[in-house]
């Protein structure tokens, strides 16, 4: 986002200008915690994002240096790799998930993810970071 387009330089405002809609955070969840990379994989998520919103949010994330777009070598196939900046959002995603589990009775998390978050979140982040580093090197 361009500086002139910002409402203010308040840290909370700047965060919300990037992450203020559910789709952006859900895409990061899918990339960081579920390993999704291709647009077709994002479209399969339970939340059922539409293609036009998906395209818009991926462009926003790319412009914000949260993801990098890469060709797969196959015709018209791309995938999106989260950047270090995206990985730095993981503690926020973890806290949001734990809050929801505590306060929303119909919350249904992936137990394997929650177990890792509760056991050793720093090690989980390090594992995700290492996986993304390997993927980036191979791309």
Coordinates of C-alpha atoms in Angstrom, one line a residue:
X1 CA 0.0 0.0 0.0
X2 CA 1.3 3.4 -0.9
X3 CA 2.0 5.8 1.9
X4 CA -0.5 8.4 0.6
X5 CA -3.3 5.7 0.7
X6 CA -2.9 5.1 4.4
X7 CA -5.4 6.4 6.9
X8 CA -2.7 6.9 9.5
X9 CA 0.7 5.6 10.6
X10 CA -0.8 4.1 13.7
X11 CA 0.7 0.5 14.0
X12 CA -2.8 -1.0 14.5
X13 CA -4.2 0.9 11.5
X14 CA -1.3 -0.3 9.3
X15 CA -1.8 -3.9 10.4
X16 CA -5.6 -3.7 9.7
X17 CA -5.0 -2.1 6.3
X18 CA -3.2 -5.2 5.2
X19 CA -5.0 -7.9 7.2
X20 CA -8.4 -6.2 7.9
X21 CA -10.5 -8.7 5.9
X22 CA -10.8 -12.4 6.7
X23 CA -9.6 -13.6 3.3
X24 CA -6.1 -12.3 3.7
X25 CA -5.5 -14.1 7.0
X26 CA -7.2 -17.3 5.7
X27 CA -4.9 -17.4 2.7
X28 CA -1.9 -17.0 5.0
X29 CA -3.3 -19.8 7.2
X30 CA -3.6 -22.0 4.2
X31 CA -0.1 -21.2 3.0
X32 CA 1.7 -21.3 6.3
X33 CA -0.1 -24.0 8.2
X34 CA -1.6 -26.2 5.5
X35 CA 1.1 -25.9 2.9
X36 CA -1.3 -24.7 0.1
X37 CA 0.5 -23.0 -2.8
X38 CA -1.7 -23.1 -5.9
X39 CA -4.8 -21.1 -6.6
X40 CA -6.8 -24.3 -7.1
X41 CA -5.8 -25.4 -3.6
X42 CA -7.0 -22.2 -2.0
X43 CA -10.3 -22.5 -3.8
X44 CA -10.8 -25.9 -2.2
X45 CA -10.8 -24.5 1.4
X46 CA -14.0 -24.7 3.4
X47 CA -14.5 -21.0 3.3
X48 CA -15.1 -21.1 -0.4
X49 CA -13.3 -17.9 -1.6
X50 CA -14.4 -16.7 -5.0
X51 CA -11.8 -16.5 -7.8
X52 CA -12.0 -12.7 -8.1
X53 CA -11.4 -12.2 -4.4
X54 CA -8.6 -14.8 -4.4
X55 CA -6.9 -13.0 -7.3
X56 CA -7.2 -9.7 -5.6
X57 CA -5.9 -10.9 -2.2
X58 CA -2.9 -12.8 -3.7
X59 CA -2.0 -9.6 -5.6
X60 CA -2.2 -7.6 -2.4
X61 CA -0.1 -10.1 -0.5
X62 CA 2.5 -10.1 -3.3
X63 CA 2.6 -6.2 -3.4
X64 CA 3.1 -6.3 0.4
X65 CA 6.0 -8.7 0.0
X66 CA 4.1 -11.4 2.0
X67 CA 4.2 -13.9 -0.9
X68 CA 6.2 -14.5 -4.0
X69 CA 4.6 -15.7 -7.2
X70 CA 6.4 -18.4 -9.1
X71 CA 5.8 -20.3 -12.3
X72 CA 5.8 -24.1 -11.9
X73 CA 7.2 -24.8 -15.4
X74 CA 3.8 -26.1 -16.5
X75 CA 1.6 -24.0 -18.8
X76 CA -0.4 -21.4 -16.9
X77 CA 0.5 -22.9 -13.5
X78 CA 1.8 -20.7 -10.7
X79 CA 2.2 -21.1 -7.0
X80 CA 2.7 -18.7 -4.2
X81 CA 5.4 -19.0 -1.6
X82 CA 5.1 -17.2 1.7
X83 CA 8.0 -14.9 2.5
X84 CA 9.8 -14.3 5.8
X85 CA 7.5 -11.3 6.4
X86 CA 4.5 -13.7 6.2
X87 CA 6.2 -16.2 8.6
X88 CA 6.5 -13.4 11.1
X89 CA 2.6 -13.3 11.3
X90 CA 2.5 -16.8 12.6
X91 CA 2.4 -15.8 16.3
X92 CA -0.6 -13.6 15.6
X93 CA -2.4 -16.5 13.8
X94 CA -1.6 -18.8 16.7
X95 CA -3.0 -16.4 19.2
X96 CA -6.2 -15.9 17.1
X97 CA -6.7 -19.6 16.9
X98 CA -6.3 -20.1 20.6
X99 CA -8.6 -17.2 21.4
X100 CA -11.3 -18.6 19.1
X101 CA -11.0 -22.0 20.7
X102 CA -11.4 -20.5 24.1
X103 CA -14.3 -18.2 23.3
X104 CA -16.2 -19.7 20.3
X105 CA -18.0 -23.0 21.2
X106 CA -18.2 -24.2 17.6
X107 CA -14.5 -23.8 16.9
X108 CA -13.2 -27.0 15.2
X109 CA -9.4 -26.7 14.8
X110 CA -7.0 -29.1 13.2
X111 CA -5.8 -30.9 16.3
X112 CA -2.4 -31.6 15.0
X113 CA -1.8 -27.9 14.4
X114 CA -3.2 -26.9 17.9
X115 CA -1.0 -29.6 19.6
X116 CA 2.1 -28.1 18.0
X117 CA 1.0 -24.5 18.9
X118 CA 0.4 -25.5 22.5
X119 CA 3.5 -27.7 22.9
X120 CA 6.2 -25.5 21.4
X121 CA 5.1 -22.7 19.1
X122 CA 8.7 -21.4 18.5
X123 CA 9.8 -24.9 17.3
X124 CA 6.7 -25.1 15.1
X125 CA 7.5 -21.7 13.5
X126 CA 11.2 -22.8 13.0
X127 CA 9.9 -25.9 11.2
X128 CA 7.6 -23.9 9.0
X129 CA 10.4 -21.5 8.2
X130 CA 12.8 -24.3 7.3
X131 CA 10.2 -25.9 5.0
X132 CA 9.6 -22.6 3.2
X133 CA 13.4 -22.0 2.9
X134 CA 13.8 -25.5 1.3
X135 CA 10.9 -24.8 -1.0
X136 CA 12.2 -21.4 -2.0
X137 CA 15.7 -22.9 -2.8
X138 CA 14.1 -25.6 -4.9
X139 CA 11.9 -23.1 -6.9

